[in-house]
PDB file of C-alpha atoms in Angstrom:
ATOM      1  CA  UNK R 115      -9.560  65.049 -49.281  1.00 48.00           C
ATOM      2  CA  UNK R 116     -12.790  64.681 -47.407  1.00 48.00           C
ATOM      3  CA  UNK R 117     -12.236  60.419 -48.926  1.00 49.00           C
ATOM      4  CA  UNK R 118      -8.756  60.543 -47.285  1.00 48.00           C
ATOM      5  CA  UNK R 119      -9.643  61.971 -43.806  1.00 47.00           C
ATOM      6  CA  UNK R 120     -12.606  59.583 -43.630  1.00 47.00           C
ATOM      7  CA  UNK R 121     -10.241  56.247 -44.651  1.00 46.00           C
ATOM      8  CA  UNK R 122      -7.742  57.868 -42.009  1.00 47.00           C
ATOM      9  CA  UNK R 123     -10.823  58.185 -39.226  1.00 45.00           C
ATOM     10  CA  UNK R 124     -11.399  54.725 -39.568  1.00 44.00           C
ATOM     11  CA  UNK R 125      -7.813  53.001 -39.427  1.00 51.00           C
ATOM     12  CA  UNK R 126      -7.800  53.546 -35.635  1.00 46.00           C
ATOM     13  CA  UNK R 127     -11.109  51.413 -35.437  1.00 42.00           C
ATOM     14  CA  UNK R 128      -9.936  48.758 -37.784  1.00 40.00           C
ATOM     15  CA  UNK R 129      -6.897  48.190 -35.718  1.00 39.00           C
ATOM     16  CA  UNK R 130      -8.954  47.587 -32.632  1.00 37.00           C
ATOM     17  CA  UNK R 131     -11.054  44.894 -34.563  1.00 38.00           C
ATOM     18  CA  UNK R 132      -7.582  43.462 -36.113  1.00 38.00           C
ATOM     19  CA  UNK R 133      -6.482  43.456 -32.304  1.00 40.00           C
ATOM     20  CA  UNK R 134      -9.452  41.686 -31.143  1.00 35.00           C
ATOM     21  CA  UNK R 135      -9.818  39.202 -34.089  1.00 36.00           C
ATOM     22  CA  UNK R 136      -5.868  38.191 -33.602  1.00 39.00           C
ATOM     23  CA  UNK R 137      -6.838  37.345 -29.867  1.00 36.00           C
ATOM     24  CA  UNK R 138      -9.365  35.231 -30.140  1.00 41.00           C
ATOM     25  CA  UNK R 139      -9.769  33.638 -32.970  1.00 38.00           C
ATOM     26  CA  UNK R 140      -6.574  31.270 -32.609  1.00 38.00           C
ATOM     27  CA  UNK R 141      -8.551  30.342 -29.446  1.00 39.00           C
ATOM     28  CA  UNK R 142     -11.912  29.551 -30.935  1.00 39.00           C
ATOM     29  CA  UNK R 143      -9.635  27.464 -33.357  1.00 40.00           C
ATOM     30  CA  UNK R 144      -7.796  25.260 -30.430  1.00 40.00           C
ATOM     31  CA  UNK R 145     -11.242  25.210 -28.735  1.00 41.00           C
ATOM     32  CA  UNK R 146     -13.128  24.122 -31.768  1.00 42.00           C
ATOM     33  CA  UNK R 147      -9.906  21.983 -33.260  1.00 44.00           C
ATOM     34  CA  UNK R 148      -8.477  18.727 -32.520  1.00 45.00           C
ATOM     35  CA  UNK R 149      -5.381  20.417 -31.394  1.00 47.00           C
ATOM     36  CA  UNK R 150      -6.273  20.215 -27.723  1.00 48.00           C
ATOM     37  CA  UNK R 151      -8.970  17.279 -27.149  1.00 49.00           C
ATOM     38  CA  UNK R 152     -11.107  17.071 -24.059  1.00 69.00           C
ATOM     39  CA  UNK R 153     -10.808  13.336 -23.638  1.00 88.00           C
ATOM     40  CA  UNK R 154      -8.106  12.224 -21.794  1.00 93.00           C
ATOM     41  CA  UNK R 155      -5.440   9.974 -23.810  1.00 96.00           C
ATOM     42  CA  UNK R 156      -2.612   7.838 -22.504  1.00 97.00           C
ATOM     43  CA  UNK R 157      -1.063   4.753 -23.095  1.00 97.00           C
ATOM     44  CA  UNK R 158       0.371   2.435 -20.299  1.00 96.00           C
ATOM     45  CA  UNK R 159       1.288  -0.928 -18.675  1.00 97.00           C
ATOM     46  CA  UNK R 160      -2.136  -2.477 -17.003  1.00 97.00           C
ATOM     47  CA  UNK R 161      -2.117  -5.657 -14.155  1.00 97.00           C
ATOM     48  CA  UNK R 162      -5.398  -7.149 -13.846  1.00 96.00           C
ATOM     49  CA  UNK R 163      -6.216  -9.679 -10.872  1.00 96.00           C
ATOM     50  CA  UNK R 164      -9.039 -11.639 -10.691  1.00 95.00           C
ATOM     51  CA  UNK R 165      -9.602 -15.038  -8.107  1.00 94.00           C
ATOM     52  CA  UNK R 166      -5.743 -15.239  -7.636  1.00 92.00           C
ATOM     53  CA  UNK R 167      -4.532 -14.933 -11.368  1.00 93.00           C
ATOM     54  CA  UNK R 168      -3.238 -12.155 -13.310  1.00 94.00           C
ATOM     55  CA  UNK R 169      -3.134 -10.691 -16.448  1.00 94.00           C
ATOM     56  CA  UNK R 170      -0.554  -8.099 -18.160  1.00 96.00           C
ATOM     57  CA  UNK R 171      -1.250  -5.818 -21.065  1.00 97.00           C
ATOM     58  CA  UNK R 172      -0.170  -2.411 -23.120  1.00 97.00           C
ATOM     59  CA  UNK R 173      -3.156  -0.165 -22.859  1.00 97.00           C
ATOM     60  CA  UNK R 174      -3.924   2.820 -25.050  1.00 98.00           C
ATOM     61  CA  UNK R 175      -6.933   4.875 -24.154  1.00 97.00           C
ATOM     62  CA  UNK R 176      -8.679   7.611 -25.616  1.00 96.00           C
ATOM     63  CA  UNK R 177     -11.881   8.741 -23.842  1.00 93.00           C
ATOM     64  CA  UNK R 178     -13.538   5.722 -22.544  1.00 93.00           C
ATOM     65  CA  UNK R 179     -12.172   3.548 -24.984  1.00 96.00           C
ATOM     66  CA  UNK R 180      -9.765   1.014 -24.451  1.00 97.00           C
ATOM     67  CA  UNK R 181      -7.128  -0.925 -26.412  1.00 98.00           C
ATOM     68  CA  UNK R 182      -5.575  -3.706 -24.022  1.00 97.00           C
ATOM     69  CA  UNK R 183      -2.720  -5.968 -26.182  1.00 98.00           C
ATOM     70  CA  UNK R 184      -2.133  -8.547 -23.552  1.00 96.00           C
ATOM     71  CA  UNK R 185       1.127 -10.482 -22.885  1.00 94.00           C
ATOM     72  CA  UNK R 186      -0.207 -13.469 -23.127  1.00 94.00           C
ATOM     73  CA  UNK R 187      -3.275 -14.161 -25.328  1.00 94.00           C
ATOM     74  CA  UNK R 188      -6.873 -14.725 -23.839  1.00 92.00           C
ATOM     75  CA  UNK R 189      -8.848 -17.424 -24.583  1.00 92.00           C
ATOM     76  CA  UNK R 190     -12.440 -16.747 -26.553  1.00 93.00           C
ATOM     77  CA  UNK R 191     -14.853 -19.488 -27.781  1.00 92.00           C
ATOM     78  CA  UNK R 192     -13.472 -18.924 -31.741  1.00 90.00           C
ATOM     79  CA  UNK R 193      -9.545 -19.204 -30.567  1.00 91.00           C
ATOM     80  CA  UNK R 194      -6.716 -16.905 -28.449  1.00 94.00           C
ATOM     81  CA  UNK R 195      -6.636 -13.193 -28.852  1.00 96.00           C
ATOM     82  CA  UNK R 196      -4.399 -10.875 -28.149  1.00 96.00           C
ATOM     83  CA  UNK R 197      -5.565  -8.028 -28.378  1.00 97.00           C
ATOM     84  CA  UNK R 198      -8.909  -6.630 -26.819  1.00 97.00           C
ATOM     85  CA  UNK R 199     -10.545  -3.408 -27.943  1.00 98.00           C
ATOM     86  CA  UNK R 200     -13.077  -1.609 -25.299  1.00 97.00           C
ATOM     87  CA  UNK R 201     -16.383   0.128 -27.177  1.00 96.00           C
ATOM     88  CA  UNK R 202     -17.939   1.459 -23.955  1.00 94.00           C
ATOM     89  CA  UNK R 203     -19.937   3.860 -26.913  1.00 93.00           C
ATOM     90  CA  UNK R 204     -21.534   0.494 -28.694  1.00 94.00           C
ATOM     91  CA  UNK R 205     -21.362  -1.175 -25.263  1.00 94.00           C
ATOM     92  CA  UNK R 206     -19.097  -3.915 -26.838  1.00 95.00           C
ATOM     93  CA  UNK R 207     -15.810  -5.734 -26.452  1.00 96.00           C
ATOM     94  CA  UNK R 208     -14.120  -6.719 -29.304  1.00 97.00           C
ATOM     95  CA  UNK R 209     -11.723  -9.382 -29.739  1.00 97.00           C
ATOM     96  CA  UNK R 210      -9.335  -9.680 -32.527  1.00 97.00           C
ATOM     97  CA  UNK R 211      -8.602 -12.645 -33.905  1.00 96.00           C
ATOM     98  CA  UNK R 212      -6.383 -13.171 -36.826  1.00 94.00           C
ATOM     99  CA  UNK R 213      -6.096 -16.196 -37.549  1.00 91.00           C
ATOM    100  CA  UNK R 214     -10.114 -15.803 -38.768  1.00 93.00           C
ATOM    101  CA  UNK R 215      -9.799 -12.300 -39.580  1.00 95.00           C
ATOM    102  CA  UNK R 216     -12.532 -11.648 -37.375  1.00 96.00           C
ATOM    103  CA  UNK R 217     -13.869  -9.137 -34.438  1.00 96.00           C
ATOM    104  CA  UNK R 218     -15.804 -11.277 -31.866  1.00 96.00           C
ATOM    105  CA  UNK R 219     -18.154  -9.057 -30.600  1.00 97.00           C
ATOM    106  CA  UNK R 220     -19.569  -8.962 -27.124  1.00 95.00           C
ATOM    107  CA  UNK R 221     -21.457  -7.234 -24.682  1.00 94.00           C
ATOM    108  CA  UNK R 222     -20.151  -4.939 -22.349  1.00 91.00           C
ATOM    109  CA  UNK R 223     -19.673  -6.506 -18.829  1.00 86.00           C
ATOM    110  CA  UNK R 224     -19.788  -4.806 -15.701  1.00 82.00           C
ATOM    111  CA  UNK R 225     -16.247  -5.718 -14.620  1.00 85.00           C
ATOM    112  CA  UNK R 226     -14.749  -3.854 -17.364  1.00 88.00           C
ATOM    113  CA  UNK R 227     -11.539  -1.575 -17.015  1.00 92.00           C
ATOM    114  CA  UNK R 228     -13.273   1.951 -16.442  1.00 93.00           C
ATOM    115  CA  UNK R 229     -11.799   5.100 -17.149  1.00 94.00           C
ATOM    116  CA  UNK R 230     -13.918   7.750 -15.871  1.00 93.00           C
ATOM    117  CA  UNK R 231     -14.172   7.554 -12.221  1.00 95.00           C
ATOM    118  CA  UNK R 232     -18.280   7.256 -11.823  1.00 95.00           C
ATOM    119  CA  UNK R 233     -18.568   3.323 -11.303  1.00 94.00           C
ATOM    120  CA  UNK R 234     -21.658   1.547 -12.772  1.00 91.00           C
ATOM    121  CA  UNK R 235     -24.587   1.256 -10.224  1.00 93.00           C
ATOM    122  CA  UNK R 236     -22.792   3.839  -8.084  1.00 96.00           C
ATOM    123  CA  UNK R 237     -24.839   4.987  -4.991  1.00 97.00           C
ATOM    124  CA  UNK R 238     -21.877   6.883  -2.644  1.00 98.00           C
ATOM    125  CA  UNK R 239     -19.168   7.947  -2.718  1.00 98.00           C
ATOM    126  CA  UNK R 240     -16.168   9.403   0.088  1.00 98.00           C
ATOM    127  CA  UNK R 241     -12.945  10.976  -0.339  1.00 98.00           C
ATOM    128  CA  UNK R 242     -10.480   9.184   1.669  1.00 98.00           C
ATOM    129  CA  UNK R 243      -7.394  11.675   0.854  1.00 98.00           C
ATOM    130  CA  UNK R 244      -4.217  12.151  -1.683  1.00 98.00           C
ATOM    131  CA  UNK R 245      -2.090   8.723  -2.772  1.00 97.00           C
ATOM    132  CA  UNK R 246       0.093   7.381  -5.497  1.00 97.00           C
ATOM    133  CA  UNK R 247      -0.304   5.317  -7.703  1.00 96.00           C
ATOM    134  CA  UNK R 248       2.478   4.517 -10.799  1.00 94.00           C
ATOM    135  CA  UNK R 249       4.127   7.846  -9.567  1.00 94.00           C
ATOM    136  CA  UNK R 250       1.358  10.029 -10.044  1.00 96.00           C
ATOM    137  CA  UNK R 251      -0.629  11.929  -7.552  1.00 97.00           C
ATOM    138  CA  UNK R 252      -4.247  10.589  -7.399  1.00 98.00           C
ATOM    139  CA  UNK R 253      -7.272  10.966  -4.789  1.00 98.00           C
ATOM    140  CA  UNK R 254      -8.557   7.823  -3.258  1.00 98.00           C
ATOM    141  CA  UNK R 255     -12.450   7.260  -2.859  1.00 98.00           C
ATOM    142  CA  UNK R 256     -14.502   4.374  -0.558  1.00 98.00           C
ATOM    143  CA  UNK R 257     -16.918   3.676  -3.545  1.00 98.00           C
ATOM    144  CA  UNK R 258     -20.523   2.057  -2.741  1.00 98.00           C
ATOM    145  CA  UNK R 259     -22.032   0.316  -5.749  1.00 97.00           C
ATOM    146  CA  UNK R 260     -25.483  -1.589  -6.354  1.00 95.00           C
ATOM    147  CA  UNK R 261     -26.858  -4.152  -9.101  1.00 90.00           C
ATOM    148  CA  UNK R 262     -28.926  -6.415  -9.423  1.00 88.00           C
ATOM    149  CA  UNK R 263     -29.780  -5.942  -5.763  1.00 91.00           C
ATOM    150  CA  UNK R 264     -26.393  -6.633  -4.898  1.00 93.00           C
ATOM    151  CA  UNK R 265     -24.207  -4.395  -2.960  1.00 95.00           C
ATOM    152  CA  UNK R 266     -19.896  -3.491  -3.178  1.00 97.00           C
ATOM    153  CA  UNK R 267     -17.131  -1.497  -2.443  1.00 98.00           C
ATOM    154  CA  UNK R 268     -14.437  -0.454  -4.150  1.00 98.00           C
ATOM    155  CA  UNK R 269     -11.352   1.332  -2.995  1.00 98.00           C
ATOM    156  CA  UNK R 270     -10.737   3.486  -6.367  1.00 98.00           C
ATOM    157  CA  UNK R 271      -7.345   5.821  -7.115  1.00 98.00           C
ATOM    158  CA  UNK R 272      -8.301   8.838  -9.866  1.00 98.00           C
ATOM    159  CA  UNK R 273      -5.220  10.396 -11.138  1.00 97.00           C
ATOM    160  CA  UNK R 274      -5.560  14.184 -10.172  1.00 96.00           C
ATOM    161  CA  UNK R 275      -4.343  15.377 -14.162  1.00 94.00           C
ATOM    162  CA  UNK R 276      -6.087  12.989 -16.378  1.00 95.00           C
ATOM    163  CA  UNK R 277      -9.106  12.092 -14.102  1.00 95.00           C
ATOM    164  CA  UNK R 278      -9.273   8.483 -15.165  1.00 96.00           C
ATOM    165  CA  UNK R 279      -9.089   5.473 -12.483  1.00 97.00           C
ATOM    166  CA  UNK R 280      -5.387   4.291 -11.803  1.00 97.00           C
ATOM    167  CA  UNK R 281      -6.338   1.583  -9.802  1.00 98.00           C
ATOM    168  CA  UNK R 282      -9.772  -0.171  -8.450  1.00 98.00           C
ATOM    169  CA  UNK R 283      -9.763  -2.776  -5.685  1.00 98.00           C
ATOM    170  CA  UNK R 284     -12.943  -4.525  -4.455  1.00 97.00           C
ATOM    171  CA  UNK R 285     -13.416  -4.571  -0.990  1.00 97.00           C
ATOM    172  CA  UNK R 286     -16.106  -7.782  -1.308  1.00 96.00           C
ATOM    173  CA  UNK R 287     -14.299 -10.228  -3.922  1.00 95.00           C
ATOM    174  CA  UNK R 288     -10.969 -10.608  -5.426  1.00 96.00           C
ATOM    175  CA  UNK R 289     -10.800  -8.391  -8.527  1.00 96.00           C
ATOM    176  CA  UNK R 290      -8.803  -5.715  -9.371  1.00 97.00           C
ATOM    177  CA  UNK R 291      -6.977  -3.717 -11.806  1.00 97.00           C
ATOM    178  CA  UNK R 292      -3.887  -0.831 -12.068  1.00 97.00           C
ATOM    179  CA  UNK R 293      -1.611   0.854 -14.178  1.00 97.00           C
ATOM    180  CA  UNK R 294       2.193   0.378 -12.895  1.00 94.00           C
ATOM    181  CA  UNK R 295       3.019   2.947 -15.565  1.00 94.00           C
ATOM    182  CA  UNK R 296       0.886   5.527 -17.829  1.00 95.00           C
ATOM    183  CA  UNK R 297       1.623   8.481 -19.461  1.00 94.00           C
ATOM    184  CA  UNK R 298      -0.464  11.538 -21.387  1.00 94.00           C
ATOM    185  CA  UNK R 299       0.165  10.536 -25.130  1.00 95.00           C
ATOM    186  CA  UNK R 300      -2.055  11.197 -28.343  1.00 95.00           C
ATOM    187  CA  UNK R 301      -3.381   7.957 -29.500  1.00 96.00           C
ATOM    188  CA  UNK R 302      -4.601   7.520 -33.087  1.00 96.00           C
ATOM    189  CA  UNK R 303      -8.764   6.764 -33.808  1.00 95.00           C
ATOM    190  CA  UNK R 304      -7.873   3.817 -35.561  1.00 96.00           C
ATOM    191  CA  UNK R 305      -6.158   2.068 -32.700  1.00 96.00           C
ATOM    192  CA  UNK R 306     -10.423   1.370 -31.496  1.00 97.00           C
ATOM    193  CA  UNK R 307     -11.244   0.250 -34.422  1.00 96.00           C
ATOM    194  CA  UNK R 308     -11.224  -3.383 -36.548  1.00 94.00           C
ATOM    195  CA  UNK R 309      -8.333  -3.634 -38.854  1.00 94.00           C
ATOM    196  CA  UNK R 310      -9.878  -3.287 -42.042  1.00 94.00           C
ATOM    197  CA  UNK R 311     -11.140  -6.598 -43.944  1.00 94.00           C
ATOM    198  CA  UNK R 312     -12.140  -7.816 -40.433  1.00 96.00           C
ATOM    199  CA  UNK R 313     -15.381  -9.004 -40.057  1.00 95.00           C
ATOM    200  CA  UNK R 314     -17.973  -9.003 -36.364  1.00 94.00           C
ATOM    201  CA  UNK R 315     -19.193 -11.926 -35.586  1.00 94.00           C
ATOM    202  CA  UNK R 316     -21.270 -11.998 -32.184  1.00 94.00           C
ATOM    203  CA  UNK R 317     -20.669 -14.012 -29.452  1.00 90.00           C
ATOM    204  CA  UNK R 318     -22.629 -16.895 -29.173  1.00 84.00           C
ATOM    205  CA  UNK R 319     -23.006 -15.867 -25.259  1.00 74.00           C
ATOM    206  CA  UNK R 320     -24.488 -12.674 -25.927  1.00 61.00           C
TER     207      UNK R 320
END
């Protein structure tokens, strides 16, 4: 009996740590999980402008990486590519090119398509006030950059959701990029990576 009342004295606290257990732990699952990542991923239609000429491409993101499949294919020292994948974590660019079966490797340049709104060599930075940009809200900064002892602006959209840079515009030269449509969309890990059986080979620039 004294078994019984005991086992029955305790349900009431067993519930309560049931209760608490069924709260959180399908959160510290999410949080911990893959189900909800922290990086931002999209996919979209990029214009890039540099001295006058432009350049079109499909872009899937994930984090800071990039995966840009122009329209037209770019021109490297080993042949045309069409597809360029951004390593901001290796500080490379890779090219694919398969008529070699190779990934020309290299280095990361400054005037690479950022995601995250912090520029390289940024030294200021001023909210200007709410815009568009491919129909989505975004805040628009006056950006002040240095390297290499050289100064420039940028006017820079960051989409209010996502936080990533819609659009950059430099106020010195003429380059600039910007989505004319993106979207929140899960992309796959392997889309930033070399097709398999693809070998580096580094740029003879580097």
């Amino acid at each position: 009996m004294q078994r019984g009342a005991r086992r029955r004295a305790y349900n009431p606290v067993l519930l309560v740590l049931i209760a608490v257990v069924s709260v959180w732990f399908p959160r510290l699952v999410v949080e911990g999980g893959d189900t909800f990542p922290p990086e931002p991923e999209f996919s979209g239609r990029l214009v890039v402008s540099v001295n006058g000429k432009q350049r079109q491409a499909q872009v899937f993101g994930k984090g800071d990486r990039l995966r840009l499949e122009y329209k037209y294919a770019v021109r490297t020292e080993r042949g045309f590519a069409a597809i360029e994948i951004i390593r901001p974590d290796y500080a490379e660019v890779w090219y694919v090119l398969p008529q070699q079966r190779e990934l020309l490797v290299m280095p990361l340049a400054e005037d690479i398509i950022p995601t995250r709104p912090k520029l390289s060599g940024e030294t200021t930075r001023t909210l200007i006030g709410p815009a568009m940009v491919a129909d989505r809200p975004a805040r628009l900064f006056d950006v002040q950059t240095e390297r290499h002892g050289r100064g420039e602006r940028f006017y820079e959209w960051v989409d209010e959701e996502m936080d990533i840079v819609l659009k950059l515009v430099s106020q010195d030269r003429d380059w600039s990029f910007q989505y004319e449509r993106i979207r929140k969309s899960h992309q796959p890990a392997m889309y930033f990576e070399g097709p398999p059986g693809y070998k580096k080979r580094a740029s003879s620039t580097r």
